[in-house]
Amino acid sequence: MGKKRKHSETKAAENEKKEETAPERPERTLFGFKTSPEDLKENNSTPFFRNKEKVLVTCSRRISFRYRHLMMNLVDLLPHCKKDNKVESKGSKGADLNELVELRSCSSCLFFECRKGRDLYLWMAKCPNGPSVKFLVNAVHTMEELKLTGNHLKGSRPILTFSSNFDKSPHWKLLKEMITLVFATPKDHRKSKPYHDHVFVFSIADDHIWFRNYQISADHTGSSQKLDRGDLEKMTLIEVGPRFCLNPIKIFSGSFGGPTLYENPFYVSPNTIRSMEKRQKAGKYAKKVKAKTRKKMHEMENPLEVDEFADMWKEWRLIISLDNIFNQFSRAANRLDSITDSHLVKKQYNFQHSRADCNN
């Protein structure tokens, strides 16, 4: 039998093996590899920032099918969102939604509120401290309605583009920041793809925000499948959908309420528009009566001049009417004469036949 090694010899062999092997891998966590504070001090770098933005998307009860389809289209476009059940849109919706956002571990919320089955309002809020914006959604066209030829992969990160009008006034700057926080997909999100193949376009026209979604397509012709960086001439944009228009109503400092930071002076609610249309329809009879009175007043103020030949035409009409009456009477008299003559002839014929029968 061989001799056993001493304890000191085994320790030396282990140290030799450790020196030969590669350095140990740092401990991995949910947010990446954990680095020790000593390494950070050595590198003289700040800790790594990870965007953990999550958006809760929900709607109110009694929402119409078109608006529900719009909400589902946005859910498909935002891989970092979470969809939840419908919420009752009553006075306490702010507290309920803030609690719901906290339970689902989200930081933002998109709430689609439908009123009277025809008006759609969109709440965009940062929870729980704010700010929040209330929009009126107009010109809604879903992907199912448009049936456009554009198509991009689900979960890919979008490129957000804004028109130059967003940098003019402070409230547009605030809206731009909120839109980027909600619609921009965080980098290295577990449900997102690591590339960009579509563009979200936000443009301002008539104090409204218009949304469009385009696919970035390139014609791969030839052997080389890659395009040079910055070679935009070979790239084209194809619209995918959906389309909608956002009319900002108010900006609040809190989440779903609070002090008003901005109020749109050009906003007109859809209820007032509908009431004005009803008044216009109901005022048709009043317009007709006013038109008649105006016509009479105009005739009284501007009487017609006396026509010299008006009486001449009247005399001719009387003569013509008298001639017509005389002709009618003469025709009637001729008819009576013909009837009486035929009646007398019949009587004589009957009398002669009766005398001949008596003689026989």
Short mmCIF file of C-alpha atoms in Angstrom, two decimals:
data_model
loop_
_atom_site.label_atom_id
_atom_site.label_comp_id
_atom_site.label_asym_id
_atom_site.label_seq_id
_atom_site.Cartn_x
_atom_site.Cartn_y
_atom_site.Cartn_z
CA MET A 1 0.00 0.00 0.00
CA GLY A 2 1.09 3.51 -0.75
CA LYS A 3 1.69 6.10 1.85
CA LYS A 4 -1.00 8.67 2.63
CA ARG A 5 -0.27 12.28 1.79
CA LYS A 6 0.07 14.75 4.54
CA HIS A 7 -2.54 17.50 5.05
CA SER A 8 -0.04 20.21 4.10
CA GLU A 9 0.72 18.54 0.76
CA THR A 10 -3.00 18.40 -0.24
CA LYS A 11 -3.38 22.13 0.48
CA ALA A 12 -0.44 22.98 -1.72
CA ALA A 13 -1.90 20.92 -4.59
CA GLU A 14 -5.25 22.71 -4.32
CA ASN A 15 -3.58 26.13 -4.44
CA GLU A 16 -1.71 25.10 -7.59
CA LYS A 17 -5.02 24.06 -9.28
CA LYS A 18 -6.70 27.33 -8.35
CA GLU A 19 -3.92 29.36 -9.89
CA GLU A 20 -4.18 27.37 -13.12
CA THR A 21 -7.98 27.83 -13.56
CA ALA A 22 -9.70 30.96 -15.01
CA PRO A 23 -10.94 33.73 -12.68
CA GLU A 24 -14.37 33.14 -11.16
CA ARG A 25 -17.41 34.60 -12.90
CA PRO A 26 -19.23 37.33 -10.95
CA GLU A 27 -22.56 36.46 -9.35
CA ARG A 28 -25.56 36.87 -11.67
CA THR A 29 -28.83 38.52 -10.56
CA LEU A 30 -32.11 39.47 -12.22
CA PHE A 31 -30.66 42.82 -13.23
CA GLY A 32 -27.40 41.51 -14.67
CA PHE A 33 -24.02 40.52 -13.22
CA LYS A 34 -23.33 41.77 -9.75
CA THR A 35 -20.04 43.58 -9.45
CA SER A 36 -18.37 44.23 -6.16
CA PRO A 37 -17.91 47.81 -4.94
CA GLU A 38 -14.12 47.35 -5.11
CA ASP A 39 -14.29 46.76 -8.86
CA LEU A 40 -16.43 49.87 -9.27
CA LYS A 41 -13.87 51.94 -7.38
CA GLU A 42 -11.08 50.54 -9.49
CA ASN A 43 -12.89 51.34 -12.74
CA ASN A 44 -13.97 54.80 -11.45
CA SER A 45 -17.36 54.35 -13.16
CA THR A 46 -20.91 55.02 -11.99
CA PRO A 47 -23.28 52.07 -11.36
CA PHE A 48 -25.14 50.76 -14.43
CA PHE A 49 -28.61 52.28 -15.00
CA ARG A 50 -31.34 49.93 -16.18
CA ASN A 51 -34.63 51.28 -17.50
CA LYS A 52 -37.37 49.31 -15.73
CA GLU A 53 -40.31 51.20 -17.22
CA LYS A 54 -43.55 49.18 -17.28
CA VAL A 55 -46.89 50.48 -18.51
CA LEU A 56 -50.29 49.30 -17.35
CA VAL A 57 -52.94 49.41 -20.11
CA THR A 58 -56.58 49.16 -19.09
CA CYS A 59 -59.98 50.57 -20.03
CA SER A 60 -63.33 51.44 -18.52
CA ARG A 61 -66.49 49.39 -18.69
CA ARG A 62 -69.00 49.78 -21.56
CA ILE A 63 -66.26 50.53 -24.08
CA SER A 64 -67.16 50.11 -27.76
CA PHE A 65 -65.55 47.46 -29.96
CA ARG A 66 -63.59 49.94 -32.13
CA TYR A 67 -61.92 51.53 -29.10
CA ARG A 68 -61.21 48.13 -27.60
CA HIS A 69 -59.51 47.08 -30.85
CA LEU A 70 -57.40 50.26 -30.70
CA MET A 71 -56.32 49.40 -27.17
CA MET A 72 -55.37 45.86 -28.23
CA ASN A 73 -53.32 47.27 -31.13
CA LEU A 74 -51.35 49.43 -28.70
CA VAL A 75 -50.83 46.42 -26.42
CA ASP A 76 -49.31 44.54 -29.38
CA LEU A 77 -47.02 47.49 -30.18
CA LEU A 78 -45.72 47.91 -26.59
CA PRO A 79 -43.92 44.77 -25.36
CA HIS A 80 -43.21 46.39 -21.97
CA CYS A 81 -46.91 46.88 -21.12
CA LYS A 82 -49.26 44.84 -18.97
CA LYS A 83 -52.94 44.52 -19.73
CA ASP A 84 -55.48 44.39 -16.91
CA ASN A 85 -59.24 43.96 -16.48
CA LYS A 86 -61.74 46.74 -16.98
CA VAL A 87 -62.09 49.41 -14.30
CA GLU A 88 -65.23 51.30 -13.31
CA SER A 89 -64.81 54.94 -14.38
CA LYS A 90 -66.37 56.68 -11.41
CA GLY A 91 -65.15 59.40 -9.06
CA SER A 92 -62.69 57.10 -7.23
CA LYS A 93 -60.93 55.87 -10.38
CA GLY A 94 -57.69 57.70 -9.51
CA ALA A 95 -57.13 55.90 -6.21
CA ASP A 96 -58.16 52.54 -7.68
CA LEU A 97 -55.85 52.89 -10.67
CA ASN A 98 -52.89 54.01 -8.55
CA GLU A 99 -53.38 50.98 -6.32
CA LEU A 100 -53.70 48.71 -9.36
CA VAL A 101 -50.51 50.11 -10.89
CA GLU A 102 -48.65 49.51 -7.64
CA LEU A 103 -49.94 45.93 -7.39
CA ARG A 104 -48.83 45.15 -10.94
CA SER A 105 -45.41 46.77 -10.23
CA CYS A 106 -45.76 49.31 -13.04
CA SER A 107 -44.60 52.92 -13.21
CA SER A 108 -46.97 54.37 -15.86
CA CYS A 109 -50.57 53.90 -16.92
CA LEU A 110 -52.64 54.25 -20.09
CA PHE A 111 -56.34 54.35 -19.23
CA PHE A 112 -58.96 54.37 -22.02
CA GLU A 113 -62.18 55.92 -20.70
CA CYS A 114 -65.28 55.65 -22.88
CA ARG A 115 -68.31 57.88 -22.19
CA LYS A 116 -71.78 57.57 -23.72
CA GLY A 117 -70.48 54.81 -25.97
CA ARG A 118 -69.04 57.33 -28.45
CA ASP A 119 -66.45 59.60 -26.77
CA LEU A 120 -63.01 58.15 -25.97
CA TYR A 121 -60.67 59.82 -23.45
CA LEU A 122 -57.09 58.69 -22.88
CA TRP A 123 -55.36 59.19 -19.52
CA MET A 124 -51.55 59.06 -19.60
CA ALA A 125 -50.15 59.15 -16.09
CA LYS A 126 -46.94 58.56 -14.15
CA CYS A 127 -47.86 56.76 -10.97
CA PRO A 128 -48.09 57.43 -8.09
CA ASN A 129 -46.81 61.03 -8.00
CA GLY A 130 -47.71 62.33 -11.47
CA PRO A 131 -47.90 64.20 -13.73
CA SER A 132 -50.88 63.06 -15.80
CA VAL A 133 -52.51 64.17 -19.05
CA LYS A 134 -56.07 63.80 -20.29
CA PHE A 135 -56.61 63.52 -24.05
CA LEU A 136 -59.65 63.33 -26.29
CA VAL A 137 -59.07 60.66 -28.94
CA ASN A 138 -60.34 61.45 -32.45
CA ALA A 139 -59.95 59.99 -35.96
CA VAL A 140 -59.53 56.40 -34.76
CA HIS A 141 -58.56 53.82 -37.40
CA THR A 142 -57.51 50.37 -36.21
CA MET A 143 -55.27 47.88 -38.02
CA GLU A 144 -58.28 45.73 -38.89
CA GLU A 145 -59.98 48.65 -40.64
CA LEU A 146 -56.96 49.95 -42.56
CA LYS A 147 -55.54 46.62 -43.87
CA LEU A 148 -52.25 48.25 -44.89
CA THR A 149 -49.35 46.40 -46.48
CA GLY A 150 -46.79 47.30 -43.80
CA ASN A 151 -45.69 44.65 -41.32
CA HIS A 152 -43.01 44.40 -38.63
CA LEU A 153 -42.01 41.86 -36.04
CA LYS A 154 -43.87 41.82 -32.76
CA GLY A 155 -41.79 43.00 -29.83
CA SER A 156 -39.18 44.95 -31.79
CA ARG A 157 -38.10 48.31 -30.39
CA PRO A 158 -39.50 51.42 -32.13
CA ILE A 159 -37.72 54.62 -33.11
CA LEU A 160 -39.66 57.63 -31.78
CA THR A 161 -39.71 60.74 -33.96
CA PHE A 162 -41.25 64.09 -32.99
CA SER A 163 -41.96 67.18 -35.06
CA SER A 164 -40.10 70.40 -34.31
CA ASN A 165 -43.26 71.95 -32.79
CA PHE A 166 -42.71 69.96 -29.57
CA ASP A 167 -39.78 72.24 -28.62
CA LYS A 168 -41.69 75.54 -28.89
CA SER A 169 -43.73 75.70 -25.66
CA PRO A 170 -43.20 74.10 -22.22
CA HIS A 171 -46.41 72.05 -22.20
CA TRP A 172 -45.43 70.40 -25.51
CA LYS A 173 -42.01 69.59 -24.02
CA LEU A 174 -43.69 67.93 -21.05
CA LEU A 175 -45.96 65.91 -23.35
CA LYS A 176 -42.96 64.84 -25.42
CA GLU A 177 -41.17 63.58 -22.31
CA MET A 178 -44.22 61.65 -21.13
CA ILE A 179 -44.76 60.08 -24.57
CA THR A 180 -41.13 58.95 -24.72
CA LEU A 181 -41.39 57.37 -21.27
CA VAL A 182 -44.58 55.48 -22.17
CA PHE A 183 -44.00 54.47 -25.80
CA ALA A 184 -40.22 53.84 -25.80
CA THR A 185 -39.43 50.17 -25.15
CA PRO A 186 -36.63 49.76 -22.57
CA LYS A 187 -33.36 48.28 -23.75
CA ASP A 188 -32.77 44.57 -22.99
CA HIS A 189 -36.39 44.02 -22.01
CA ARG A 190 -37.18 40.32 -21.78
CA LYS A 191 -40.11 40.55 -24.25
CA SER A 192 -38.43 42.90 -26.73
CA LYS A 193 -36.25 42.16 -29.76
CA PRO A 194 -32.76 43.73 -29.86
CA TYR A 195 -33.25 45.74 -33.06
CA HIS A 196 -35.38 48.50 -34.62
CA ASP A 197 -37.63 47.86 -37.62
CA HIS A 198 -40.44 50.41 -37.23
CA VAL A 199 -40.96 54.09 -36.42
CA PHE A 200 -43.52 55.86 -34.23
CA VAL A 201 -44.24 59.34 -35.62
CA PHE A 202 -45.77 62.03 -33.39
CA SER A 203 -46.58 65.28 -35.19
CA ILE A 204 -48.51 68.40 -34.17
CA ALA A 205 -51.14 69.89 -36.49
CA ASP A 206 -53.98 72.22 -35.40
CA ASP A 207 -52.93 71.78 -31.72
CA HIS A 208 -53.53 68.02 -32.03
CA ILE A 209 -51.02 65.17 -31.76
CA TRP A 210 -51.24 62.78 -34.73
CA PHE A 211 -49.85 59.25 -34.37
CA ARG A 212 -48.55 57.07 -37.23
CA ASN A 213 -46.66 53.77 -37.27
CA TYR A 214 -44.32 52.94 -40.18
CA GLN A 215 -42.27 49.90 -41.05
CA ILE A 216 -38.61 50.39 -42.10
CA SER A 217 -38.08 48.28 -45.19
CA ALA A 218 -35.08 47.93 -47.48
CA ASP A 219 -34.79 46.22 -50.86
CA HIS A 220 -32.16 43.47 -50.51
CA THR A 221 -31.02 43.04 -54.08
CA GLY A 222 -27.79 41.33 -55.00
CA SER A 223 -25.38 39.26 -52.96
CA SER A 224 -24.86 41.73 -50.10
CA GLN A 225 -27.74 41.61 -47.62
CA LYS A 226 -26.40 44.41 -45.40
CA LEU A 227 -26.82 48.14 -45.94
CA ASP A 228 -24.23 50.75 -45.12
CA ARG A 229 -24.85 52.87 -42.07
CA GLY A 230 -26.61 56.07 -43.04
CA ASP A 231 -27.65 54.77 -46.44
CA LEU A 232 -31.21 56.10 -46.18
CA GLU A 233 -31.86 56.26 -49.91
CA LYS A 234 -32.35 52.49 -50.08
CA MET A 235 -34.77 52.48 -47.12
CA THR A 236 -38.49 53.12 -47.43
CA LEU A 237 -41.31 53.59 -44.94
CA ILE A 238 -44.53 51.57 -45.21
CA GLU A 239 -47.43 52.41 -42.94
CA VAL A 240 -48.64 49.69 -40.60
CA GLY A 241 -51.25 51.34 -38.37
CA PRO A 242 -53.15 52.13 -36.21
CA ARG A 243 -54.00 55.82 -36.65
CA PHE A 244 -55.41 58.16 -34.04
CA CYS A 245 -55.36 61.81 -33.01
CA LEU A 246 -54.88 63.11 -29.46
CA ASN A 247 -56.40 66.43 -28.40
CA PRO A 248 -54.86 67.51 -25.05
CA ILE A 249 -57.45 68.79 -22.57
CA LYS A 250 -55.60 69.26 -19.26
CA ILE A 251 -52.26 68.48 -17.65
CA PHE A 252 -52.37 67.70 -13.93
CA SER A 253 -49.47 67.72 -11.49
CA GLY A 254 -50.69 64.57 -9.71
CA SER A 255 -51.66 61.13 -10.89
CA PHE A 256 -55.22 61.19 -12.35
CA GLY A 257 -55.89 64.57 -10.76
CA GLY A 258 -54.40 67.35 -8.69
CA PRO A 259 -53.59 70.99 -9.48
CA THR A 260 -53.93 71.94 -13.14
CA LEU A 261 -50.65 72.78 -14.85
CA TYR A 262 -52.09 73.50 -18.30
CA GLU A 263 -55.57 73.79 -19.81
CA ASN A 264 -56.24 73.88 -23.53
CA PRO A 265 -58.13 77.12 -24.35
CA PHE A 266 -59.24 75.82 -27.78
CA TYR A 267 -60.82 72.62 -26.49
CA VAL A 268 -64.56 72.16 -27.11
CA SER A 269 -66.23 69.13 -25.56
CA PRO A 270 -68.16 66.76 -27.83
CA ASN A 271 -71.34 67.35 -25.78
CA THR A 272 -71.38 71.05 -26.71
CA ILE A 273 -70.75 70.20 -30.37
CA ARG A 274 -73.70 67.79 -30.40
CA SER A 275 -75.97 70.32 -28.63
CA MET A 276 -75.07 72.98 -31.22
CA GLU A 277 -75.89 70.56 -34.04
CA LYS A 278 -79.27 69.82 -32.45
CA ARG A 279 -80.02 73.52 -32.13
CA GLN A 280 -79.19 74.04 -35.78
CA LYS A 281 -81.55 71.23 -36.79
CA ALA A 282 -84.31 72.46 -34.47
CA GLY A 283 -84.05 76.04 -35.80
CA LYS A 284 -85.10 75.20 -39.37
CA TYR A 285 -88.76 76.23 -38.81
CA ALA A 286 -87.71 79.47 -37.14
CA LYS A 287 -85.45 80.22 -40.12
CA LYS A 288 -88.38 79.69 -42.54
CA VAL A 289 -90.64 82.08 -40.58
CA LYS A 290 -87.89 84.69 -40.45
CA ALA A 291 -87.34 84.33 -44.20
CA LYS A 292 -91.06 84.91 -44.90
CA THR A 293 -91.18 88.05 -42.73
CA ARG A 294 -88.01 89.34 -44.38
CA LYS A 295 -89.55 88.79 -47.81
CA LYS A 296 -92.71 90.72 -46.87
CA MET A 297 -90.71 93.59 -45.44
CA HIS A 298 -88.57 93.71 -48.56
CA GLU A 299 -91.67 93.82 -50.79
CA MET A 300 -93.16 96.63 -48.71
CA GLU A 301 -89.95 98.67 -48.76
CA ASN A 302 -89.29 98.08 -52.48
CA PRO A 303 -92.66 98.11 -54.31
CA LEU A 304 -92.79 97.26 -58.02
CA GLU A 305 -93.30 100.03 -60.62
CA VAL A 306 -96.69 100.30 -62.43
CA ASP A 307 -96.66 98.42 -65.74
CA GLU A 308 -98.28 100.25 -68.65
CA PHE A 309 -99.17 97.09 -70.55
CA ALA A 310 -100.60 95.19 -67.58
CA ASP A 311 -104.25 96.33 -68.30
CA MET A 312 -103.92 95.53 -72.00
CA TRP A 313 -103.17 91.95 -71.26
CA LYS A 314 -106.13 91.86 -68.86
CA GLU A 315 -108.51 93.06 -71.62
CA TRP A 316 -107.22 90.47 -74.04
CA ARG A 317 -107.70 87.80 -71.40
CA LEU A 318 -111.35 88.88 -70.88
CA ILE A 319 -112.03 88.79 -74.64
CA ILE A 320 -110.45 85.35 -74.98
CA SER A 321 -112.40 84.01 -72.00
CA LEU A 322 -115.71 85.40 -73.44
CA ASP A 323 -114.98 83.77 -76.80
CA ASN A 324 -114.34 80.48 -75.10
CA ILE A 325 -117.65 80.72 -73.18
CA PHE A 326 -119.60 81.54 -76.38
CA ASN A 327 -118.06 78.59 -78.19
CA GLN A 328 -118.95 76.27 -75.34
CA PHE A 329 -122.60 77.46 -75.37
CA SER A 330 -122.87 77.04 -79.14
CA ARG A 331 -121.53 73.50 -78.91
CA ALA A 332 -124.01 72.67 -76.19
CA ALA A 333 -126.92 74.09 -78.26
CA ASN A 334 -125.94 72.06 -81.31
CA ARG A 335 -125.87 68.93 -79.20
CA LEU A 336 -129.37 69.66 -77.87
CA ASP A 337 -130.74 70.25 -81.39
CA SER A 338 -129.32 66.97 -82.63
CA ILE A 339 -130.79 65.11 -79.67
CA THR A 340 -134.32 66.60 -80.13
CA ASP A 341 -134.33 65.90 -83.91
CA SER A 342 -133.48 62.25 -83.38
CA HIS A 343 -136.20 61.96 -80.73
CA LEU A 344 -138.92 63.38 -83.11
CA VAL A 345 -137.88 61.01 -85.90
CA LYS A 346 -138.26 58.05 -83.59
CA LYS A 347 -141.77 59.17 -82.53
CA GLN A 348 -142.99 59.52 -86.14
CA TYR A 349 -141.58 56.10 -87.01
CA ASN A 350 -143.37 54.46 -84.10
CA PHE A 351 -146.68 56.22 -84.90
CA GLN A 352 -146.67 55.06 -88.54
CA HIS A 353 -146.00 51.46 -87.55
CA SER A 354 -148.81 51.50 -84.98
CA ARG A 355 -151.41 52.76 -87.67
CA ALA A 356 -150.29 50.03 -90.07
CA ASP A 357 -150.93 47.37 -87.45
CA CYS A 358 -154.43 48.73 -86.77
CA ASN A 359 -155.39 48.65 -90.45
CA ASN A 360 -154.29 45.08 -90.80
#
